[in-house]
mmCIF file of C-alpha atoms and ligand atoms in Angstrom:
data_model
loop_
_atom_site.group_PDB
_atom_site.id
_atom_site.type_symbol
_atom_site.label_atom_id
_atom_site.label_comp_id
_atom_site.label_asym_id
_atom_site.label_seq_id
_atom_site.Cartn_x
_atom_site.Cartn_y
_atom_site.Cartn_z
ATOM 1 C CA MET A 288 20.804 -7.841 -10.189
ATOM 2 C CA LYS A 289 17.681 -5.954 -9.183
ATOM 3 C CA ASN A 290 16.282 -7.021 -5.807
ATOM 4 C CA ARG A 291 13.467 -4.627 -4.863
ATOM 5 C CA LEU A 292 10.641 -5.681 -7.090
ATOM 6 C CA LEU A 293 6.920 -5.479 -7.701
ATOM 7 C CA PHE A 294 4.901 -7.985 -9.692
ATOM 8 C CA ILE A 295 1.659 -6.656 -11.065
ATOM 9 C CA GLY A 296 -0.791 -8.269 -13.456
ATOM 10 C CA PRO A 297 -4.287 -9.667 -13.677
ATOM 11 C CA PRO A 298 -5.538 -12.590 -11.551
ATOM 12 C CA GLY A 299 -4.106 -15.843 -12.880
ATOM 13 C CA ALA A 300 -1.186 -14.254 -14.745
ATOM 14 C CA GLY A 301 1.210 -16.221 -12.530
ATOM 15 C CA LYS A 302 2.363 -13.561 -10.060
ATOM 16 C CA GLY A 303 2.383 -15.942 -7.088
ATOM 17 C CA THR A 304 3.966 -18.831 -8.999
ATOM 18 C CA GLN A 305 6.756 -16.709 -10.438
ATOM 19 C CA ALA A 306 7.303 -14.710 -7.240
ATOM 20 C CA GLN A 307 7.845 -17.908 -5.303
ATOM 21 C CA MET A 308 10.406 -19.189 -7.826
ATOM 22 C CA ILE A 309 12.362 -15.929 -7.879
ATOM 23 C CA CYS A 310 12.279 -15.582 -4.086
ATOM 24 C CA ASN A 311 13.349 -19.182 -3.458
ATOM 25 C CA SER A 312 16.340 -18.978 -5.737
ATOM 26 C CA ASN A 313 17.476 -15.534 -4.543
ATOM 27 C CA ASP A 314 16.513 -15.545 -0.886
ATOM 28 C CA PHE A 315 14.199 -12.557 -1.339
ATOM 29 C CA CYS A 316 11.244 -11.956 0.939
ATOM 30 C CA HIS A 317 7.956 -12.687 -0.866
ATOM 31 C CA LEU A 318 5.113 -10.513 0.352
ATOM 32 C CA SER A 319 1.711 -11.392 -1.132
ATOM 33 C CA THR A 320 -1.181 -9.392 0.286
ATOM 34 C CA GLY A 321 -3.608 -12.009 -1.077
ATOM 35 C CA GLU A 322 -1.885 -14.760 0.925
ATOM 36 C CA LEU A 323 -1.626 -12.591 4.039
ATOM 37 C CA LEU A 324 -5.327 -11.728 3.794
ATOM 38 C CA ARG A 325 -6.326 -15.379 3.318
ATOM 39 C CA ALA A 326 -4.313 -16.226 6.454
ATOM 40 C CA GLU A 327 -6.201 -13.516 8.404
ATOM 41 C CA VAL A 328 -9.518 -14.918 7.173
ATOM 42 C CA ALA A 329 -8.491 -18.469 8.107
ATOM 43 C CA SER A 330 -7.492 -17.355 11.629
ATOM 44 C CA GLY A 331 -10.730 -15.417 12.072
ATOM 45 C CA THR A 332 -8.977 -12.174 13.099
ATOM 46 C CA ASP A 333 -10.687 -8.774 13.073
ATOM 47 C CA VAL A 334 -8.971 -7.884 9.800
ATOM 48 C CA GLY A 335 -9.971 -11.268 8.359
ATOM 49 C CA ARG A 336 -13.625 -10.730 9.241
ATOM 50 C CA LYS A 337 -13.631 -7.295 7.615
ATOM 51 C CA ALA A 338 -11.853 -8.605 4.484
ATOM 52 C CA ALA A 339 -13.719 -11.868 3.918
ATOM 53 C CA GLU A 340 -16.896 -10.555 2.347
ATOM 54 C CA LEU A 341 -15.080 -8.330 -0.173
ATOM 55 C CA MET A 342 -12.661 -11.134 -1.082
ATOM 56 C CA SER A 343 -15.511 -13.568 -1.621
ATOM 57 C CA ARG A 344 -16.913 -11.190 -4.255
ATOM 58 C CA GLY A 345 -13.543 -10.459 -5.865
ATOM 59 C CA GLU A 346 -13.635 -6.818 -4.768
ATOM 60 C CA LEU A 347 -10.577 -5.055 -3.370
ATOM 61 C CA VAL A 348 -10.218 -5.016 0.397
ATOM 62 C CA LYS A 349 -10.133 -1.477 1.872
ATOM 63 C CA ASP A 350 -6.753 0.233 1.459
ATOM 64 C CA GLU A 351 -6.391 0.927 5.173
ATOM 65 C CA LEU A 352 -6.743 -2.758 6.101
ATOM 66 C CA VAL A 353 -4.228 -3.782 3.446
ATOM 67 C CA LEU A 354 -1.744 -1.153 4.632
ATOM 68 C CA GLN A 355 -2.246 -2.305 8.210
ATOM 69 C CA ILE A 356 -1.157 -5.799 7.176
ATOM 70 C CA VAL A 357 1.782 -4.573 5.108
ATOM 71 C CA ARG A 358 3.019 -2.469 8.049
ATOM 72 C CA THR A 359 3.178 -5.573 10.241
ATOM 73 C CA ARG A 360 5.581 -7.106 7.714
ATOM 74 C CA LEU A 361 8.096 -4.276 7.311
ATOM 75 C CA ASP A 362 10.813 -6.714 8.453
ATOM 76 C CA CYS A 363 10.298 -8.245 5.009
ATOM 77 C CA LEU A 364 11.790 -5.108 3.437
ATOM 78 C CA SER A 365 15.193 -5.297 5.105
ATOM 79 C CA GLY A 366 16.903 -7.329 2.343
ATOM 80 C CA GLY A 367 15.824 -8.243 -1.180
ATOM 81 C CA TRP A 368 12.060 -8.294 -1.597
ATOM 82 C CA LEU A 369 9.261 -8.925 -4.050
ATOM 83 C CA LEU A 370 5.762 -7.546 -3.524
ATOM 84 C CA ASP A 371 3.030 -9.561 -5.243
ATOM 85 C CA GLY A 372 -0.510 -8.236 -5.587
ATOM 86 C CA PHE A 373 0.314 -4.994 -3.773
ATOM 87 C CA PRO A 374 -0.110 -2.174 -4.618
ATOM 88 C CA ARG A 375 -3.458 -2.746 -6.295
ATOM 89 C CA ASN A 376 -4.490 0.829 -7.097
ATOM 90 C CA VAL A 377 -2.869 4.255 -7.408
ATOM 91 C CA SER A 378 -3.697 5.192 -3.839
ATOM 92 C CA GLN A 379 -1.912 2.072 -2.500
ATOM 93 C CA ALA A 380 1.037 2.870 -4.774
ATOM 94 C CA ALA A 381 1.291 6.355 -3.266
ATOM 95 C CA SER A 382 1.150 4.861 0.248
ATOM 96 C CA LEU A 383 3.873 2.387 -0.667
ATOM 97 C CA ASP A 384 6.107 5.197 -1.964
ATOM 98 C CA GLN A 385 5.663 7.017 1.343
ATOM 99 C CA LEU A 386 6.322 3.910 3.380
ATOM 100 C CA LEU A 387 9.501 3.161 1.395
ATOM 101 C CA ALA A 388 10.687 6.770 1.635
ATOM 102 C CA ASP A 389 10.378 6.496 5.433
ATOM 103 C CA ILE A 390 12.842 3.597 5.425
ATOM 104 C CA ASN A 391 15.088 5.045 2.710
ATOM 105 C CA GLN A 392 14.253 2.489 0.074
ATOM 106 C CA GLN A 393 13.051 2.570 -3.508
ATOM 107 C CA ILE A 394 11.401 0.222 -5.955
ATOM 108 C CA GLU A 395 13.952 -0.857 -8.553
ATOM 109 C CA LEU A 396 11.733 -2.636 -11.042
ATOM 110 C CA VAL A 397 8.051 -3.319 -11.693
ATOM 111 C CA ILE A 398 7.226 -6.368 -13.778
ATOM 112 C CA LEU A 399 3.840 -6.545 -15.466
ATOM 113 C CA LEU A 400 2.832 -10.130 -16.262
ATOM 114 C CA LYS A 401 0.565 -9.873 -19.282
ATOM 115 C CA LEU A 402 -1.975 -12.479 -20.362
ATOM 116 C CA ASP A 403 -5.301 -12.476 -22.248
ATOM 117 C CA ASP A 404 -8.517 -12.593 -20.239
ATOM 118 C CA SER A 405 -9.557 -15.960 -21.765
ATOM 119 C CA ALA A 406 -6.267 -17.622 -20.723
ATOM 120 C CA LEU A 407 -6.612 -16.178 -17.208
ATOM 121 C CA LEU A 408 -10.065 -17.663 -16.840
ATOM 122 C CA GLN A 409 -8.865 -21.097 -17.984
ATOM 123 C CA ARG A 410 -5.980 -21.192 -15.516
ATOM 124 C CA LEU A 411 -8.057 -20.071 -12.564
ATOM 125 C CA ILE A 412 -10.981 -22.414 -13.223
ATOM 126 C CA LEU A 413 -8.457 -25.281 -13.226
ATOM 127 C CA ARG A 414 -6.993 -24.194 -9.888
ATOM 128 C CA GLY A 415 -10.312 -23.944 -8.041
ATOM 129 C CA ARG A 416 -9.524 -21.637 -5.078
ATOM 130 C CA ASP A 417 -12.665 -20.412 -3.217
ATOM 131 C CA ASP A 418 -12.738 -17.243 -5.350
ATOM 132 C CA ASP A 419 -12.056 -19.151 -8.604
ATOM 133 C CA THR A 420 -15.644 -19.462 -9.815
ATOM 134 C CA GLU A 421 -16.496 -18.072 -13.241
ATOM 135 C CA GLU A 422 -18.555 -15.210 -11.820
ATOM 136 C CA ILE A 423 -15.994 -14.108 -9.239
ATOM 137 C CA ILE A 424 -13.092 -14.443 -11.680
ATOM 138 C CA ALA A 425 -14.961 -12.194 -14.136
ATOM 139 C CA ASN A 426 -15.342 -9.578 -11.409
ATOM 140 C CA ARG A 427 -11.672 -9.850 -10.357
ATOM 141 C CA ILE A 428 -10.630 -9.287 -13.973
ATOM 142 C CA GLU A 429 -12.979 -6.298 -14.238
ATOM 143 C CA VAL A 430 -11.634 -4.837 -10.973
ATOM 144 C CA TYR A 431 -8.106 -5.350 -12.326
ATOM 145 C CA HIS A 432 -8.863 -3.392 -15.508
ATOM 146 C CA GLN A 433 -10.605 -0.579 -13.620
ATOM 147 C CA LYS A 434 -8.448 -0.140 -10.536
ATOM 148 C CA THR A 435 -5.083 -1.852 -11.002
ATOM 149 C CA ALA A 436 -4.329 -1.256 -14.700
ATOM 150 C CA PRO A 437 -3.808 2.519 -14.092
ATOM 151 C CA LEU A 438 -0.602 1.456 -12.287
ATOM 152 C CA ILE A 439 0.847 0.602 -15.697
ATOM 153 C CA GLU A 440 0.921 4.302 -16.605
ATOM 154 C CA PHE A 441 1.946 5.246 -13.049
ATOM 155 C CA TYR A 442 5.103 3.097 -13.173
ATOM 156 C CA THR A 443 5.817 3.574 -16.889
ATOM 157 C CA SER A 444 6.045 7.312 -16.314
ATOM 158 C CA GLN A 445 8.644 6.644 -13.598
ATOM 159 C CA GLY A 446 10.667 4.462 -16.000
ATOM 160 C CA LEU A 447 10.226 1.417 -13.754
ATOM 161 C CA LEU A 448 7.940 -0.861 -15.778
ATOM 162 C CA GLU A 449 8.933 -3.912 -17.827
ATOM 163 C CA VAL A 450 6.285 -6.033 -19.549
ATOM 164 C CA VAL A 451 6.660 -9.820 -19.602
ATOM 165 C CA ASP A 452 4.545 -12.119 -21.760
ATOM 166 C CA ALA A 453 2.960 -14.508 -19.229
ATOM 167 C CA ASP A 454 1.826 -17.014 -21.858
ATOM 168 C CA GLY A 455 3.736 -20.303 -22.187
ATOM 169 C CA THR A 456 5.012 -22.729 -19.583
ATOM 170 C CA VAL A 457 5.973 -21.717 -16.048
ATOM 171 C CA ASN A 458 9.641 -22.213 -16.999
ATOM 172 C CA ASP A 459 9.321 -20.113 -20.169
ATOM 173 C CA VAL A 460 7.917 -17.223 -18.180
ATOM 174 C CA ASN A 461 10.549 -17.674 -15.481
ATOM 175 C CA SER A 462 13.355 -17.421 -18.051
ATOM 176 C CA ARG A 463 11.866 -14.209 -19.438
ATOM 177 C CA ILE A 464 11.750 -12.683 -15.956
ATOM 178 C CA LYS A 465 15.296 -13.765 -15.092
ATOM 179 C CA SER A 466 16.634 -12.222 -18.283
ATOM 180 C CA ILE A 467 15.277 -8.846 -17.133
ATOM 181 C CA LEU A 468 16.516 -9.120 -13.560
HETATM 182 P P1 AP5 B 711 -4.685 -12.377 -4.808
HETATM 183 O O1 AP5 B 711 -4.392 -13.514 -3.945
HETATM 184 O O2 AP5 B 711 -3.616 -11.390 -5.085
HETATM 185 O O3 AP5 B 711 -5.288 -12.983 -6.140
HETATM 186 P P2 AP5 B 711 -5.292 -12.467 -7.653
HETATM 187 O O4 AP5 B 711 -4.675 -11.189 -7.950
HETATM 188 O O5 AP5 B 711 -6.698 -12.635 -8.073
HETATM 189 O O6 AP5 B 711 -4.291 -13.382 -8.343
HETATM 190 P P3 AP5 B 711 -4.110 -14.932 -8.211
HETATM 191 O O7 AP5 B 711 -3.384 -15.222 -6.964
HETATM 192 O O8 AP5 B 711 -5.379 -15.622 -8.477
HETATM 193 O O9 AP5 B 711 -3.201 -15.134 -9.508
HETATM 194 P P4 AP5 B 711 -1.618 -15.026 -9.685
HETATM 195 O O10 AP5 B 711 -1.297 -13.977 -10.692
HETATM 196 O O11 AP5 B 711 -0.906 -14.967 -8.384
HETATM 197 O O12 AP5 B 711 -1.385 -16.410 -10.399
HETATM 198 P P5 AP5 B 711 -0.902 -17.800 -9.774
HETATM 199 O O13 AP5 B 711 0.575 -17.843 -9.776
HETATM 200 O O14 AP5 B 711 -1.629 -18.059 -8.509
HETATM 201 O O15 AP5 B 711 -5.944 -11.572 -4.240
HETATM 202 C C1 AP5 B 711 -7.110 -12.237 -3.815
HETATM 203 C C2 AP5 B 711 -8.081 -11.216 -3.208
HETATM 204 O O16 AP5 B 711 -7.490 -10.619 -2.054
HETATM 205 C C3 AP5 B 711 -8.444 -10.044 -4.124
HETATM 206 O O17 AP5 B 711 -9.529 -10.350 -4.964
HETATM 207 C C4 AP5 B 711 -8.785 -8.972 -3.091
HETATM 208 O O18 AP5 B 711 -10.077 -9.177 -2.580
HETATM 209 C C5 AP5 B 711 -7.801 -9.239 -1.986
HETATM 210 N N1 AP5 B 711 -6.548 -8.478 -2.115
HETATM 211 C C6 AP5 B 711 -5.292 -8.984 -2.275
HETATM 212 N N2 AP5 B 711 -4.379 -8.003 -2.323
HETATM 213 C C7 AP5 B 711 -5.064 -6.831 -2.192
HETATM 214 C C8 AP5 B 711 -4.673 -5.460 -2.170
HETATM 215 N N3 AP5 B 711 -3.385 -5.081 -2.314
HETATM 216 N N4 AP5 B 711 -5.660 -4.538 -2.022
HETATM 217 C C9 AP5 B 711 -6.953 -4.887 -1.879
HETATM 218 N N5 AP5 B 711 -7.390 -6.162 -1.894
HETATM 219 C C10 AP5 B 711 -6.449 -7.138 -2.046
HETATM 220 O O19 AP5 B 711 -1.415 -18.790 -10.917
HETATM 221 C C11 AP5 B 711 -2.787 -19.028 -11.103
HETATM 222 C C12 AP5 B 711 -2.980 -20.482 -11.558
HETATM 223 O O20 AP5 B 711 -2.354 -20.655 -12.823
HETATM 224 C C13 AP5 B 711 -2.323 -21.508 -10.623
HETATM 225 O O21 AP5 B 711 -3.092 -22.654 -10.585
HETATM 226 C C14 AP5 B 711 -0.957 -21.777 -11.282
HETATM 227 O O22 AP5 B 711 -0.469 -23.049 -10.992
HETATM 228 C C15 AP5 B 711 -1.314 -21.633 -12.750
HETATM 229 N N6 AP5 B 711 -0.200 -21.125 -13.572
HETATM 230 C C16 AP5 B 711 0.705 -20.172 -13.232
HETATM 231 N N7 AP5 B 711 1.567 -19.958 -14.246
HETATM 232 C C17 AP5 B 711 1.180 -20.783 -15.262
HETATM 233 C C18 AP5 B 711 1.680 -21.025 -16.585
HETATM 234 N N8 AP5 B 711 2.733 -20.364 -17.085
HETATM 235 N N9 AP5 B 711 1.033 -21.940 -17.342
HETATM 236 C C19 AP5 B 711 -0.050 -22.616 -16.869
HETATM 237 N N10 AP5 B 711 -0.552 -22.456 -15.623
HETATM 238 C C20 AP5 B 711 0.052 -21.538 -14.834
HETATM 239 MG MG1 MG B 712 -1.475 -14.761 -6.375
#
């Protein structure tokens, strides 16, 4: 079974939901940069103050701040792991490769959770997180298409990418992911 994984996909595709299920049942470390950043904002740290305004508009937080947070969690990479929402652009992907090379590790599999924009919007509006307003969701989806979607080609060319249909129930999607792992 593969145990060094990335989940990529647009906001609302179910990365967090599915990552949690896979990590709970396999004892992998789940590293979500979105959750780590929200925790920094909630604690009012320096990083949190710098990140908050960008997050509230659905823009990406600066690469250096994100990498700073990831570096504090390198302990997460000692066993099986699943990165969710990181990397978010090609520059972060290159930094991740470097960071993994330094600790003699490699990504084994990248799963792209794929879902139509209209379904994403519906799911997120229902959830109602602070950044789940129609206007901010639209910007997050736009940022995804512009900055994160190029990772599809980046990881396809390395033979690492598998696409999973993220439509259907949580359990349907989970079964599809498990069958690939
Ligand atoms: P982040 O927290 O990563 O948010 P996101 O990418 O916008 O994605 P979401 O967490 O909203 O969606 P998800 O795919 O995890 O879906 P979920 O499982 O929650 O990032 C937030 C912000 O932080 C960014 O905008 C940026 O500012 C910053 N940031 C984070 N990482 C960064 C980085 N690396 N670089 C720079 N900036 C960064 O599901 C969504 C909803 O749908 C839930 O309510 C869930 O219950 C429901 N749901 C899930 N699956 C299903 C299903 N199959 N059927 C029906 N409902 C479902
Ligand atoms: Mg998430």
